[in-house]
XYZ file of C-alpha atoms in Angstrom:
474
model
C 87.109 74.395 105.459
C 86.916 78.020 106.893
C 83.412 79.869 106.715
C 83.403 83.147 105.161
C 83.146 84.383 108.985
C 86.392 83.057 110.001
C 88.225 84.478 106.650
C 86.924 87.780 107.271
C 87.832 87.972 110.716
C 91.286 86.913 109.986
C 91.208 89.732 107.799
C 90.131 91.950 110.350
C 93.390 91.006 112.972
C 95.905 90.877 110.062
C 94.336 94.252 108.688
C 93.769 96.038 112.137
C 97.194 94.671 113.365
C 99.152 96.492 109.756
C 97.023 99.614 109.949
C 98.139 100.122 113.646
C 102.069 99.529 112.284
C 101.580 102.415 109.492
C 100.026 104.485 111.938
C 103.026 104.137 114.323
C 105.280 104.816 111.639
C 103.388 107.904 110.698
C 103.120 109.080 113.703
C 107.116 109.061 113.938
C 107.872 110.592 110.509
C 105.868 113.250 111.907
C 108.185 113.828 114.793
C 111.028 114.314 112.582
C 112.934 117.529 112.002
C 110.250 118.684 109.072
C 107.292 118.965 111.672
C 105.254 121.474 109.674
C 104.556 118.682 107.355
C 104.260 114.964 107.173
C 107.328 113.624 104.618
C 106.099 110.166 104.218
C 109.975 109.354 102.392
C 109.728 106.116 100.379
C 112.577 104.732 102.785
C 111.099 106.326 105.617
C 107.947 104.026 105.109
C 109.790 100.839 104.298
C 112.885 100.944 107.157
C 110.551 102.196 109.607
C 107.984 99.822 108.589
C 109.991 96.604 108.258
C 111.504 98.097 112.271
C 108.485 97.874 113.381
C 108.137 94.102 112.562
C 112.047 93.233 112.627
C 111.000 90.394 115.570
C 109.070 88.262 113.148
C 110.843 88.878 110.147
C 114.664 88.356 111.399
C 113.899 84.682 110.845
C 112.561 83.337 107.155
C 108.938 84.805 106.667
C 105.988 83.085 107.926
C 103.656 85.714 108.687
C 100.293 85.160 106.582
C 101.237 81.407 105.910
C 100.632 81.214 109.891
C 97.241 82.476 109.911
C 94.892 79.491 111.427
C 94.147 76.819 109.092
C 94.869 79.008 106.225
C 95.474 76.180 104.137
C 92.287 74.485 104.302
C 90.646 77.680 102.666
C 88.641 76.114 99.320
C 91.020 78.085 96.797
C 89.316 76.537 93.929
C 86.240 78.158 95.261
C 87.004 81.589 95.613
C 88.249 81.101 91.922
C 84.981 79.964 90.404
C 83.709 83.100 92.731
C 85.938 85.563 91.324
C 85.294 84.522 87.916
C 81.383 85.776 88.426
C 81.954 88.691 90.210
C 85.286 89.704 88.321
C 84.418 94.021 88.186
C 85.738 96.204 90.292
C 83.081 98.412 92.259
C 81.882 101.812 90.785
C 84.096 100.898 87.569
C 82.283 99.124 84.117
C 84.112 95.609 83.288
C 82.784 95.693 79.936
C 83.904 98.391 76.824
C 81.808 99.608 74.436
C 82.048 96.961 72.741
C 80.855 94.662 74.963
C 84.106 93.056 75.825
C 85.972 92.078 78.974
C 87.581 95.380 79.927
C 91.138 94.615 80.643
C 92.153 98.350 80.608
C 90.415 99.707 83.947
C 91.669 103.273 85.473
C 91.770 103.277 89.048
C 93.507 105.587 91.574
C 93.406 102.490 93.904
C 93.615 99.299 91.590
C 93.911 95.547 93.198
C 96.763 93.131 92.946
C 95.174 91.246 90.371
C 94.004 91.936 86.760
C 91.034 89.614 85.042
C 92.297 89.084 81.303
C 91.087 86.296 79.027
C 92.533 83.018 78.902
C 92.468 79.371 78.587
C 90.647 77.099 76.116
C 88.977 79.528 73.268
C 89.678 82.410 75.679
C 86.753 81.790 77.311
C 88.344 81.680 80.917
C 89.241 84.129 83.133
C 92.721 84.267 84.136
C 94.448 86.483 87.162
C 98.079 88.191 86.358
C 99.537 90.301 89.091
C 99.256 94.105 87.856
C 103.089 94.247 89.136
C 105.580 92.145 87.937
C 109.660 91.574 87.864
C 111.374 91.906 84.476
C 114.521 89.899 83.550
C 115.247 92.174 80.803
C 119.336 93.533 80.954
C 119.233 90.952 84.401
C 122.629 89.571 83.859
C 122.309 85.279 84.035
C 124.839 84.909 87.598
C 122.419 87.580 89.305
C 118.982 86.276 88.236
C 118.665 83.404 90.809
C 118.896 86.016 93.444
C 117.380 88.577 91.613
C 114.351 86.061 91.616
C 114.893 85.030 95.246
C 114.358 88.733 96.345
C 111.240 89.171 94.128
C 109.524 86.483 95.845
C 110.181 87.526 99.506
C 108.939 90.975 98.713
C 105.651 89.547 97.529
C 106.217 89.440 93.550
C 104.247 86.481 92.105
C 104.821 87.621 88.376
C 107.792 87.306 86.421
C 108.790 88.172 82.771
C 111.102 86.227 81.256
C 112.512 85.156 77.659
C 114.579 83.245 75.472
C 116.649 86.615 74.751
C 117.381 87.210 79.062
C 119.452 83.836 78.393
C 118.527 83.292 82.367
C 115.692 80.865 82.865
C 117.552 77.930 83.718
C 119.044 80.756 86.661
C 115.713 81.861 87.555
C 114.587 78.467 87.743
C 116.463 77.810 90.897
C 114.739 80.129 93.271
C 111.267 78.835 91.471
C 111.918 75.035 92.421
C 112.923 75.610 96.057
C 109.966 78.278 96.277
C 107.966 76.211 94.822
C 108.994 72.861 96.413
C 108.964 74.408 100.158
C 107.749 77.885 100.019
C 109.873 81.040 100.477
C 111.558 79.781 103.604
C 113.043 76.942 101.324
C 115.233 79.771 99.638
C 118.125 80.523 101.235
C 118.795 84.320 102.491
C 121.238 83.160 105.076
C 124.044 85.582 103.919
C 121.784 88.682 103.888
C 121.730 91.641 106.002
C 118.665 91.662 108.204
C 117.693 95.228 107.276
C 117.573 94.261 103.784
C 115.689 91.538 104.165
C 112.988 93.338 106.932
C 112.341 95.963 103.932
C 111.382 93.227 101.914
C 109.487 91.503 104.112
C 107.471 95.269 104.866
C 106.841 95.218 101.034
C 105.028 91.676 101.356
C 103.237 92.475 103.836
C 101.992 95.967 102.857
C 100.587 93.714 99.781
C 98.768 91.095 101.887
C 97.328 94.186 103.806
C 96.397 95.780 100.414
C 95.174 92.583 99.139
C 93.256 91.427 101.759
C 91.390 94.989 102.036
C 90.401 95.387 98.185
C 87.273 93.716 97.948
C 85.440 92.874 94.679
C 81.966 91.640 95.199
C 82.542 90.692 98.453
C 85.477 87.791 97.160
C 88.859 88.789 98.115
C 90.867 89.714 95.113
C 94.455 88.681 96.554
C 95.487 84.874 96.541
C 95.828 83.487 100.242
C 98.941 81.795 101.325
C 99.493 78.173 100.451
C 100.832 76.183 103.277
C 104.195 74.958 103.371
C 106.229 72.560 102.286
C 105.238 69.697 99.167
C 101.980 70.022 100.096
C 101.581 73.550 99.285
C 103.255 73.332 95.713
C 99.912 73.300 93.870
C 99.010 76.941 95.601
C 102.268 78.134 95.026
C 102.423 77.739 91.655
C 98.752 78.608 90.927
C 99.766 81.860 92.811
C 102.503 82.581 90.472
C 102.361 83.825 86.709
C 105.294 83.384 84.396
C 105.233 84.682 81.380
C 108.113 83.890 78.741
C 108.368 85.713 75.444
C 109.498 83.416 72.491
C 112.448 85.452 70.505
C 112.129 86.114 66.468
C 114.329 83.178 65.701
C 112.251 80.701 66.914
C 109.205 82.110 65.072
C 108.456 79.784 62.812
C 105.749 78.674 60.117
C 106.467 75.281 60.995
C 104.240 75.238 64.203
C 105.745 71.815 65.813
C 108.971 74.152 65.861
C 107.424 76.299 68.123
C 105.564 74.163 70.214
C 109.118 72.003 70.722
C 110.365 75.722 71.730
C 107.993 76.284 74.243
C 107.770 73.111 75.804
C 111.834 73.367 76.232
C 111.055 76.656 78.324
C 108.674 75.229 80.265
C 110.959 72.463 80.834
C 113.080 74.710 81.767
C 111.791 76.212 84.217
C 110.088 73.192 85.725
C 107.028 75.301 86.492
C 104.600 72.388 84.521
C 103.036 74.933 82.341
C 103.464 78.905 81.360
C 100.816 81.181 82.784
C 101.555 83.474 79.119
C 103.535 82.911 76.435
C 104.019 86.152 74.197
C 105.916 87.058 70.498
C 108.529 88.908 71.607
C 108.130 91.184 68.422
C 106.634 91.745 65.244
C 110.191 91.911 63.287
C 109.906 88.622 61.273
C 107.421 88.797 58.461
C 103.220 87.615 58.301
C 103.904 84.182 57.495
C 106.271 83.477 60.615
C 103.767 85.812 62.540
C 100.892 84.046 62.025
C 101.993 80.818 61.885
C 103.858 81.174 65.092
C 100.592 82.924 66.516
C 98.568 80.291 65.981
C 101.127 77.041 67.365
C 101.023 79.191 70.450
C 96.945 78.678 70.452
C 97.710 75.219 70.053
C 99.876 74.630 73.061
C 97.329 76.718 75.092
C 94.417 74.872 74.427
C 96.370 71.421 75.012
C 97.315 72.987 78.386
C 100.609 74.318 78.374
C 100.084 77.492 78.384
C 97.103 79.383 79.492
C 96.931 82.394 77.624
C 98.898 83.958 74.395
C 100.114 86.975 74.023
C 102.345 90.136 71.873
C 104.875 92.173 72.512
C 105.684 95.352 70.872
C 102.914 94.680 68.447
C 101.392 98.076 66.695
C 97.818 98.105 64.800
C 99.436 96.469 61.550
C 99.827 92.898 63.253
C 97.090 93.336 65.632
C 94.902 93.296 62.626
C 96.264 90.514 60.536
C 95.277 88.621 63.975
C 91.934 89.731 64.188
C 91.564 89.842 60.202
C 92.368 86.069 60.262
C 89.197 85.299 62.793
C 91.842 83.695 65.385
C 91.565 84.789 69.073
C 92.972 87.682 69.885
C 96.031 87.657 72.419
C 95.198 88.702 75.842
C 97.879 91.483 76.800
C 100.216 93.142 74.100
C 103.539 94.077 75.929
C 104.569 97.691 74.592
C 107.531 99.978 75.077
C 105.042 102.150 77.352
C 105.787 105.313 79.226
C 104.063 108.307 80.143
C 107.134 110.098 77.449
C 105.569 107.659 74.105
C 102.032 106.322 75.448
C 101.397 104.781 72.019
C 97.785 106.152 72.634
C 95.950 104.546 69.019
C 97.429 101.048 70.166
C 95.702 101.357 73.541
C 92.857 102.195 72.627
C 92.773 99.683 69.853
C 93.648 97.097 72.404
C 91.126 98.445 75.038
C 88.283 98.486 73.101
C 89.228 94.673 71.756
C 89.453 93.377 75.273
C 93.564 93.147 75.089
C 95.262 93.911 78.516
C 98.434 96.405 78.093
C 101.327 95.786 79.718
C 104.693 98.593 80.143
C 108.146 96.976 79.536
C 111.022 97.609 81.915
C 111.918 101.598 81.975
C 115.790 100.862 82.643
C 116.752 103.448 79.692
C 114.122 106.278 80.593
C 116.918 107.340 82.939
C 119.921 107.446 80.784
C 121.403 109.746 78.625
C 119.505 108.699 75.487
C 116.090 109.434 77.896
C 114.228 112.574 77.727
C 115.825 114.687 80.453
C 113.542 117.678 80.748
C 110.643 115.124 80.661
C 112.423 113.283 83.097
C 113.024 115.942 85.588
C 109.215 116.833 85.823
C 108.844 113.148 87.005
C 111.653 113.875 89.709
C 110.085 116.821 91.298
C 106.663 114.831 91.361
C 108.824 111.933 93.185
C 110.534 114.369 95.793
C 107.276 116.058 96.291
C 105.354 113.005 97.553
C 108.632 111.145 99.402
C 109.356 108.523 96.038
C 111.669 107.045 93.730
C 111.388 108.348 90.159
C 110.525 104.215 89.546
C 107.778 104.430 92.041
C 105.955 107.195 89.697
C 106.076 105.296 86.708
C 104.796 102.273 88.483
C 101.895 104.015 90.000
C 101.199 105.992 87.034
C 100.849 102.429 84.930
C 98.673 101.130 87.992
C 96.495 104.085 87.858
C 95.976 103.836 84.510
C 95.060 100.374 84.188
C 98.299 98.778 82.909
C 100.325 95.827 83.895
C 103.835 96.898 84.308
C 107.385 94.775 85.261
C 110.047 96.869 86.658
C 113.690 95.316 86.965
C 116.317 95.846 88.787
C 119.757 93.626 89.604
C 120.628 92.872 93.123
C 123.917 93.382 93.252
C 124.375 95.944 95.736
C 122.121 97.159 98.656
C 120.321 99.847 96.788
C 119.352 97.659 94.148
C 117.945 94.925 96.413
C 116.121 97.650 98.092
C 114.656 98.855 94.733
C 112.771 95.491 93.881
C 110.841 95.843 96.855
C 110.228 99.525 96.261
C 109.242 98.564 92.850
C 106.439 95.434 93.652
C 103.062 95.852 94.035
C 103.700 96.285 98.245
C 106.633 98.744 97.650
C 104.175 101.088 95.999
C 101.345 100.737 98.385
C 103.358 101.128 101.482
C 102.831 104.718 101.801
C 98.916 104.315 101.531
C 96.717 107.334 100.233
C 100.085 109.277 100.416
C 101.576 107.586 97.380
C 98.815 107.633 94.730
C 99.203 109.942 92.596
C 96.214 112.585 92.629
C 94.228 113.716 89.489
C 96.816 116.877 88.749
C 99.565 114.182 89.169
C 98.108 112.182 86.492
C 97.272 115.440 84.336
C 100.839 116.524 84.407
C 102.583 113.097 83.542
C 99.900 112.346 81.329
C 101.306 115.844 79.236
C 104.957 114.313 78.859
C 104.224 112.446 75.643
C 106.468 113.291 73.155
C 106.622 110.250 71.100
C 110.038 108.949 72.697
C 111.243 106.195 70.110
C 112.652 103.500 70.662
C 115.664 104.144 68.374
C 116.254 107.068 70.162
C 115.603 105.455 73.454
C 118.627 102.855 72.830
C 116.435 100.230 73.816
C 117.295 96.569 73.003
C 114.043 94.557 74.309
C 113.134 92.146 71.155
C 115.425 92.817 68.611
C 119.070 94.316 67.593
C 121.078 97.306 66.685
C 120.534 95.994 62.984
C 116.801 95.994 63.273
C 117.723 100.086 64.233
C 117.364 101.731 60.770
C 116.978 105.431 62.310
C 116.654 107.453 65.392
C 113.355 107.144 65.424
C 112.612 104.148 64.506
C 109.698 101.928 66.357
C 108.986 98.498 66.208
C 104.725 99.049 66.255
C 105.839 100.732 63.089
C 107.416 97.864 61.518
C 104.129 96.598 59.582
């Protein structure tokens, strides 16, 4: 087993040996024709970046995985570790309340989020703050989709009986799971592609390994390849499936037949989350469906429950009926309808809040003046438009799962500029500063969903008006 010594000096080499490759890279943007000022372009960071290590990425990623006897770090250890010291420094892990915070500002958040979990919620569970969506991902493009998520370091994935794609996404998970990423096959891929989304995986173990909370790393070291690795792989990764309104049910051995199916499935043994995908049935199904779901995660197959689209009407009837309440409530959450009574109701109950995918913020149904303060904001500090919105949800404490297809160069490009890596790449130069966060936070302006177009949950006939919202429903 390695000594706390020999971790932290691995640390130091992989740390020192990353800082010195953004440094590099710096120091060339700076050489560029805009010399009067250092344009740290989102691209910039991740093709110069990924250059810089195109020798040890050309060939299936190994990097961190190769680190000496990285396997025989006590994993289990560092859990029990992290579950003591589970604050962040400087910031309160408690509400008024006296409950777990699981809504913690931070210009600089870790990987990792502490929510409640497990048998009576009494655990501590970690979910990646940055996640992969499979909402809109057509079924023939989600295996790939999946397969370029997990090279460019993303370890959490949203999926749901609605996508129609888990038995898709389920093939990148077995061979990453059975081998490690260099089981999955990227044999037909253009090495550029694939060197941005190794840069995006790394920039995330460098971020990782640096955030420090109590003096326990908050990132998840590598498992080691190959079968005997699968048990770190898939305590690394966090799937969370979101059971549709036709299989809510008030007969609960419905839903826990439902569930199990999934998990099935997606032969991932059990489901980090399983969430109500909306509130759109009536109480009886709710509840009912609510509490099978508490059922199958204190039997084991599933370690923590949650909502989705849930306003303060069926948050109640949850906490009105004494059951535990879920541990993140997924909304339709941008800085143009921040839902700001649900938040705080769920903050100051200990509820983690996650964003859904933005896919529609862009469109024509989106809010285009809005929109275009959140482009000048991206151009100004060398981003995507995508990139804001994820930091802004970092920075204010929220989970968030981007999506995009992977179809076309761009779009593989865009997952890694989307993950948890892609937004850390550019270092102090891509957080968002306290003006940043003033002006997006002043965008609200109550964007509904029926307006929005959006389709995540329920159906055009559930869409009584332009304004209608689903947190409204009850």
């Amino acid at each position: 087993m390695l000594s706390m010594q020999q971790i932290f000096i691995a640390t130091f080499v992989l740390v020192t040996y990353n800082s010195s490759t953004f440094a590099l890279n710096l120091s060339m943007s700076t050489s560029r024709k805009h010399t009067h000022a250092i344009n740290f372009n989102r691209r910039d960071a991740l093709i110069s970046a990924s250059a810089s290590i195109m020798g040890i990425t050309s060939a299936p990623s190994r990097s961190l995985a190769e680190l000496p006897k990285a396997e025989t770090v006590d994993l289990a250890a560092i859990k029990t570790a992290q579950a003591k010291t589970a604050s962040v420094p400087g910031i309160p892990n408690t509400s008024k309340s006296g409950v777990l915070a699981a809504v913690i500002p931070s210009k600089d958040p870790p990987p990792l989020l502490s929510i409640r979990g497990g048998l009576n919620r009494k655990s501590l569970i970690k979910i990646p703050r940055v996640g992969y969506s499979f909402y809109k991902t057509a079924p023939d493009q989600a295996a790939r989709c999946t397969a370029f998520a997990l090279r460019a370091g993303v370890r959490h994935f949203d999926v749901g009986t609605l996508y129609n794609s888990n038995t898709e996404v389920a093939l990148s998970l077995k061979k990453y799971l059975d081998i490690g990423i260099d089981g999955v096959d990227f044999s037909n891929e253009k090495p550029e592609v694939m060197a941005v989304l190794d840069s995006a995986k790394m920039s995330e173990d460098e971020h990782s390994l640096a955030t420090i909370s109590g003096g326990i790393l908050t990132g998840v070291l590598p498992a080691p390849g190959g079968s005997i690795g699968r048990r770190g792989r898939r305590e690394g990764l966090f799937i969370s499936h979101k059971l549709s309104n036709k299989e809510q049910s008030t007969a609960r051995i419905d839903v826990r037949r439902s569930v199990k199916a999934q998990i099935s499935a997606l032969g991932t043994q059990y489901l980090d989350m399983v969430s109500i995908h909306s509130p759109l049935t009536d109480k009886a199904r709710r509840m009912e469906t609510y509490g099978a779901l508490l059922e199958l995660r204190d039997a084991g197959f599933v370690k923590s429950v949650g909502v989705c689209n849930y306003g303060l009407g069926p948050l109640r009837e949850i906490k009105e009926s004494g059951l535990d309440l879920p541990s993140v409530n997924q909304l339709e959450l941008s800085p143009f309808n921040t839902h700001a009574s649900i938040v705080s109701w769920c903050k100051e109950n200990g509820i983690a809040v996650s964003c859904g995918a933005w896919s529609k913020l862009s469109g024509a149904d989106g809010p285009q003046d809005q929109w275009m303060i959140i482009a000048d904001i991206a151009k100004k500090k060398g981003m995507t438009k995508a990139q804001v919105l994820v930091r802004w949800s970092l920075q204010k404490g929220y989970i968030c799962v981007p999506r995009s297809a992977a179809a076309s160069k761009v779009e593989k490009i865009a997952i890694a500029e989307n993950s948890y890596g892609g937004v850390n790449i550019g270092g102090k130069s891509f957080a968002l500063t306290d003006e940043d966060m003033k002006i997006i936070d002043g965008l609200n302006v109550d964007w509904a969903a029926g307006k929005l177009g959006r389709r995540d949950g329920w159906g055009d006939d559930d869409v009584i008006a332009v304004d209608w919202e689903p947190t409204e429903y009850c």
